[in-house]
Coordinates of C-alpha atoms in Angstrom, one line a residue:
M1 CA 128.0 -90.4 -73.7
M2 CA 126.8 -89.1 -70.3
K3 CA 130.0 -89.5 -68.4
S4 CA 130.8 -85.8 -68.1
F5 CA 127.2 -85.1 -67.1
K6 CA 127.2 -87.8 -64.4
N7 CA 130.5 -86.5 -63.0
N8 CA 129.2 -82.9 -62.9
F9 CA 126.0 -83.9 -61.2
F10 CA 128.1 -85.8 -58.6
C11 CA 130.0 -82.6 -57.8
F12 CA 126.8 -80.6 -57.5
F13 CA 125.3 -83.3 -55.3
V14 CA 128.3 -83.1 -52.9
L15 CA 127.6 -79.4 -52.5
I16 CA 123.9 -79.9 -51.9
F17 CA 124.6 -82.8 -49.5
L18 CA 127.0 -80.8 -47.4
T19 CA 124.3 -78.2 -46.8
N20 CA 121.4 -80.7 -46.4
C21 CA 122.8 -83.6 -44.3
S22 CA 120.2 -86.2 -43.6
T23 CA 120.2 -88.3 -40.5
E24 CA 117.6 -90.8 -41.8
S25 CA 118.3 -94.3 -40.8
I26 CA 117.8 -97.2 -43.2
S27 CA 115.8 -100.2 -41.9
V28 CA 116.5 -103.6 -43.2
E29 CA 113.5 -105.8 -43.7
E30 CA 112.7 -109.1 -45.3
P31 CA 112.2 -108.7 -49.0
D32 CA 108.5 -109.7 -48.8
T33 CA 107.6 -107.3 -46.0
F34 CA 106.9 -103.7 -46.9
D35 CA 105.8 -101.8 -43.7
P36 CA 104.6 -98.5 -45.1
T37 CA 105.7 -96.7 -42.0
E38 CA 109.3 -97.7 -42.6
Y39 CA 111.8 -96.7 -45.3
Y40 CA 112.6 -99.7 -47.6
E41 CA 115.0 -100.2 -50.4
E42 CA 115.9 -103.2 -52.6
I43 CA 118.6 -103.3 -55.2
N44 CA 118.6 -105.3 -58.4
I45 CA 114.9 -106.5 -58.5
S46 CA 114.5 -108.6 -61.6
Y47 CA 111.6 -107.8 -63.9
G48 CA 112.6 -110.2 -66.8
E49 CA 114.9 -113.0 -67.7
F50 CA 117.9 -111.0 -68.9
D51 CA 120.7 -109.7 -66.8
D52 CA 120.0 -106.0 -67.7
Q53 CA 116.3 -106.3 -66.7
K54 CA 116.7 -105.1 -63.1
F55 CA 115.8 -102.1 -61.1
D56 CA 116.5 -100.5 -57.7
L57 CA 113.5 -99.6 -55.6
Y58 CA 113.4 -96.9 -52.8
L59 CA 110.2 -96.6 -50.8
P60 CA 109.8 -93.7 -48.4
A61 CA 108.7 -94.0 -44.8
N62 CA 105.1 -93.2 -44.0
R63 CA 104.0 -93.7 -47.6
T64 CA 100.3 -94.2 -48.6
A65 CA 98.3 -95.4 -51.5
N66 CA 98.7 -91.8 -52.9
T67 CA 102.5 -92.0 -52.9
K68 CA 104.0 -91.2 -56.4
T69 CA 107.0 -92.8 -58.0
V70 CA 109.7 -91.2 -60.2
I71 CA 111.4 -93.5 -62.6
L72 CA 115.0 -92.8 -63.6
V73 CA 116.3 -93.9 -67.1
H74 CA 120.0 -93.7 -67.8
G75 CA 121.7 -92.7 -70.9
G76 CA 124.5 -94.2 -73.0
G77 CA 123.5 -94.0 -76.6
W78 CA 121.1 -97.0 -76.3
I79 CA 124.2 -99.3 -76.2
S80 CA 125.8 -98.6 -72.9
G81 CA 125.3 -97.0 -69.5
D82 CA 123.9 -98.3 -66.2
K83 CA 121.4 -97.4 -63.6
S84 CA 124.3 -96.5 -61.3
D85 CA 124.9 -93.5 -63.5
M86 CA 121.7 -92.1 -62.1
N87 CA 122.5 -92.6 -58.4
T88 CA 123.5 -88.9 -57.9
I89 CA 120.1 -87.8 -59.2
K90 CA 118.5 -90.4 -57.1
D91 CA 120.2 -89.1 -54.0
L92 CA 119.1 -85.5 -54.8
I93 CA 115.5 -86.6 -55.1
R94 CA 115.7 -88.5 -51.8
L95 CA 117.0 -85.3 -50.1
D96 CA 114.5 -82.9 -51.6
F97 CA 111.5 -85.2 -52.2
P98 CA 111.5 -87.5 -49.1
N99 CA 107.9 -88.5 -49.8
L100 CA 108.5 -89.9 -53.3
A101 CA 109.2 -93.5 -54.2
I102 CA 112.1 -93.9 -56.7
V103 CA 112.8 -96.6 -59.3
N104 CA 116.2 -96.6 -60.9
M105 CA 116.1 -99.0 -63.8
N106 CA 118.4 -100.8 -66.2
Y107 CA 117.2 -101.9 -69.6
R108 CA 118.5 -104.3 -72.3
L109 CA 121.2 -102.6 -74.3
A110 CA 121.1 -102.5 -78.1
D111 CA 123.7 -103.7 -80.6
M112 CA 123.7 -104.3 -84.3
E113 CA 121.6 -107.5 -83.8
N114 CA 119.1 -105.9 -81.4
K115 CA 117.5 -102.6 -82.2
P116 CA 116.8 -100.2 -79.3
L117 CA 113.1 -100.2 -80.2
P118 CA 110.8 -101.6 -79.2
M119 CA 113.1 -103.6 -77.0
Q120 CA 113.9 -100.8 -74.6
T121 CA 110.4 -99.3 -74.4
D122 CA 109.1 -102.8 -73.8
D123 CA 111.4 -103.0 -70.7
I124 CA 109.9 -99.7 -69.4
T125 CA 106.4 -101.2 -69.9
S126 CA 107.5 -104.3 -67.9
V127 CA 108.8 -102.2 -65.0
I128 CA 105.6 -100.1 -64.9
N129 CA 103.4 -103.1 -65.1
M130 CA 105.3 -104.7 -62.2
L131 CA 105.0 -101.6 -60.1
K132 CA 101.3 -101.4 -60.8
S133 CA 100.8 -105.1 -60.0
N134 CA 102.6 -104.7 -56.7
K135 CA 101.2 -101.3 -55.7
S136 CA 99.3 -102.7 -52.7
S137 CA 102.3 -104.4 -51.2
Y138 CA 104.6 -101.5 -52.0
T139 CA 101.9 -99.0 -50.9
I140 CA 102.3 -96.7 -53.9
S141 CA 99.9 -95.2 -56.4
E142 CA 99.7 -95.6 -60.1
D143 CA 101.0 -92.1 -60.7
F144 CA 104.5 -91.9 -62.2
G145 CA 107.0 -89.4 -63.5
F146 CA 110.2 -89.9 -65.6
I147 CA 113.6 -88.4 -65.5
G148 CA 115.8 -89.5 -68.4
T149 CA 119.2 -88.4 -69.6
S150 CA 120.4 -88.6 -73.2
A151 CA 119.1 -91.9 -74.7
G152 CA 117.1 -92.3 -71.4
G153 CA 115.5 -88.9 -72.1
H154 CA 114.5 -90.2 -75.6
L155 CA 113.0 -93.4 -74.1
S156 CA 111.2 -91.5 -71.3
L157 CA 109.6 -89.1 -73.8
L158 CA 108.7 -91.8 -76.2
W159 CA 107.0 -94.0 -73.6
S160 CA 105.2 -91.1 -72.1
Y161 CA 103.9 -89.8 -75.5
A162 CA 103.2 -93.1 -77.3
L163 CA 102.7 -95.9 -74.9
D164 CA 101.1 -94.4 -71.8
T165 CA 97.6 -95.7 -72.7
N166 CA 96.3 -95.6 -69.1
K167 CA 97.6 -92.0 -68.5
N168 CA 99.8 -92.9 -65.5
I169 CA 102.6 -90.5 -66.3
N170 CA 102.2 -87.1 -64.7
M171 CA 105.4 -85.5 -65.9
V172 CA 108.5 -86.3 -68.0
C173 CA 111.9 -84.7 -68.0
S174 CA 114.4 -85.1 -70.8
I175 CA 118.0 -83.9 -70.3
V176 CA 119.7 -83.9 -73.7
G177 CA 117.4 -86.6 -75.1
P178 CA 116.9 -87.1 -78.9
T179 CA 113.4 -86.3 -80.0
N180 CA 113.3 -86.6 -83.8
L181 CA 115.2 -89.3 -85.8
T182 CA 113.9 -87.8 -89.1
D183 CA 115.7 -84.5 -88.4
P184 CA 117.8 -83.6 -91.4
A185 CA 120.6 -82.8 -88.9
Y186 CA 120.6 -86.5 -88.2
L187 CA 119.8 -87.9 -91.6
N188 CA 122.5 -85.8 -93.3
N189 CA 125.2 -85.9 -90.6
T190 CA 128.8 -86.7 -91.3
D191 CA 129.9 -87.4 -87.7
P192 CA 131.2 -91.0 -87.4
E193 CA 130.3 -91.3 -83.7
L194 CA 126.8 -90.0 -84.2
Q195 CA 126.3 -92.2 -87.3
I196 CA 127.3 -95.3 -85.3
L197 CA 124.5 -94.6 -82.8
L198 CA 121.9 -93.9 -85.5
S199 CA 122.8 -97.0 -87.4
L200 CA 121.4 -99.0 -84.5
F201 CA 118.0 -98.2 -86.0
G202 CA 119.0 -99.9 -89.2
E203 CA 121.1 -99.2 -92.3
N204 CA 118.1 -97.9 -94.3
P205 CA 115.3 -97.6 -91.8
S206 CA 111.9 -96.7 -93.1
T207 CA 110.5 -93.2 -92.5
E208 CA 107.6 -94.9 -90.7
Y209 CA 109.9 -96.7 -88.3
L210 CA 111.9 -93.5 -87.6
E211 CA 108.7 -91.5 -86.9
T212 CA 107.4 -94.3 -84.6
S213 CA 110.7 -94.0 -82.8
S214 CA 110.6 -90.2 -82.4
P215 CA 108.8 -88.4 -79.5
L216 CA 108.3 -85.4 -81.8
H217 CA 106.1 -87.5 -84.1
Q218 CA 104.3 -89.3 -81.4
V219 CA 103.3 -86.4 -79.0
T220 CA 99.7 -85.5 -78.8
S221 CA 97.6 -82.9 -76.9
E222 CA 97.2 -85.4 -74.1
A223 CA 100.9 -85.6 -73.4
P224 CA 102.0 -85.2 -69.7
A225 CA 103.8 -82.1 -68.5
S226 CA 107.2 -82.0 -70.1
I227 CA 110.4 -80.3 -69.1
L228 CA 113.4 -80.2 -71.5
F229 CA 117.1 -79.3 -71.1
Y230 CA 119.5 -79.0 -74.0
G231 CA 123.0 -77.7 -74.8
G232 CA 123.6 -75.3 -77.7
E233 CA 127.0 -76.9 -78.5
D234 CA 126.0 -80.5 -78.1
P235 CA 127.9 -82.6 -80.7
L236 CA 125.4 -85.4 -80.5
I237 CA 122.0 -83.7 -80.0
P238 CA 121.4 -80.9 -82.5
T239 CA 119.7 -77.8 -81.0
S240 CA 116.7 -78.5 -83.4
Q241 CA 115.9 -81.7 -81.4
G242 CA 114.9 -79.6 -78.4
I243 CA 113.5 -76.5 -80.1
D244 CA 111.3 -78.5 -82.5
L245 CA 109.7 -80.4 -79.7
R246 CA 109.3 -77.3 -77.7
D247 CA 107.4 -75.7 -80.6
R248 CA 105.3 -78.8 -81.0
L249 CA 104.3 -78.8 -77.3
L250 CA 103.4 -75.2 -77.6
E251 CA 101.3 -75.8 -80.7
L252 CA 99.5 -78.7 -78.9
N253 CA 99.0 -76.6 -75.7
V254 CA 100.9 -79.2 -73.6
T255 CA 102.3 -77.9 -70.3
H256 CA 106.0 -77.6 -70.7
E257 CA 109.3 -75.8 -69.9
F258 CA 112.3 -75.6 -72.2
T259 CA 115.8 -74.5 -71.3
L260 CA 118.7 -74.2 -73.8
Y261 CA 122.1 -73.4 -72.4
P262 CA 123.8 -71.8 -75.5
E263 CA 127.4 -72.7 -74.7
A264 CA 126.8 -76.1 -73.1
G265 CA 127.6 -79.4 -74.7
H266 CA 126.3 -82.9 -73.9
G267 CA 126.1 -82.0 -70.2
W268 CA 127.1 -79.0 -68.1
D269 CA 128.2 -77.9 -64.7
G270 CA 128.4 -74.9 -62.4
I271 CA 125.6 -72.3 -62.4
E272 CA 123.9 -74.1 -65.4
L273 CA 123.7 -77.3 -63.4
L274 CA 122.3 -75.5 -60.4
D275 CA 119.7 -73.9 -62.7
T276 CA 118.8 -77.3 -64.1
W277 CA 118.1 -78.8 -60.7
T278 CA 116.3 -75.7 -59.4
K279 CA 113.9 -75.7 -62.4
L280 CA 113.4 -79.5 -62.4
K281 CA 112.7 -79.5 -58.6
L282 CA 110.0 -76.8 -59.1
F283 CA 108.5 -78.6 -62.0
M284 CA 108.3 -81.8 -60.1
Q285 CA 106.6 -80.0 -57.2
A286 CA 104.1 -78.6 -59.5
Y287 CA 103.3 -81.5 -61.8
L288 CA 104.4 -84.9 -60.3

């Protein structure tokens, strides 16, 4: 679902990397030592008993108790995808935000026997709780931001709006993430591919369940700063998904930015992709 977007982001990263080469060396430490003056990374940290419950951790050198963390949540229609799909975005962040900690997470994938929710938002909760319980050894704060693509954008928005009871999320970014499962464009669709994804939430899900699963219906005036990117020709995410959330954020006076690329689909490249990273970078500088 996000393959074209991932590939385009990779091409863009190569361009950025060639003009911003980093000479940073990576230190290798024992897993239980976290010298805050040294860069540290650990891959596939388990946060649960299932194979998909793993995340990658990147801790910057010279971090302090005020160091913030950005959490990356991959797409894949709730049924596929992997944290490796977000590695290009992770590398961009490391280049342009060398003082941020990064978590790139996997989550349990849905199927007809296992609904996406609350399973996948529970996994986000587990990751955040683990980060908070280890904040002293990691030398990080309890301030977090999200960047999610496609289904990961939906999960990032939903967790930020409905489940962030301690107000730890400073900003959230959704790139082509669904926002409203009660949208008539979804309920009345005739697209077989889209219908397969929506059927994950049940053959005849209740309106209450769909609203509980929809960021549009969960957002409040206390929501964190939100930045949204959508494509006007996206076959999976109707334009109304982004526009309606934008209008609701405006109504609630929540800090936000919204970008619609009229001719883009479920991902984009070229000048539009450059525009996305430029806007997201400025937003993170301002609000994370």
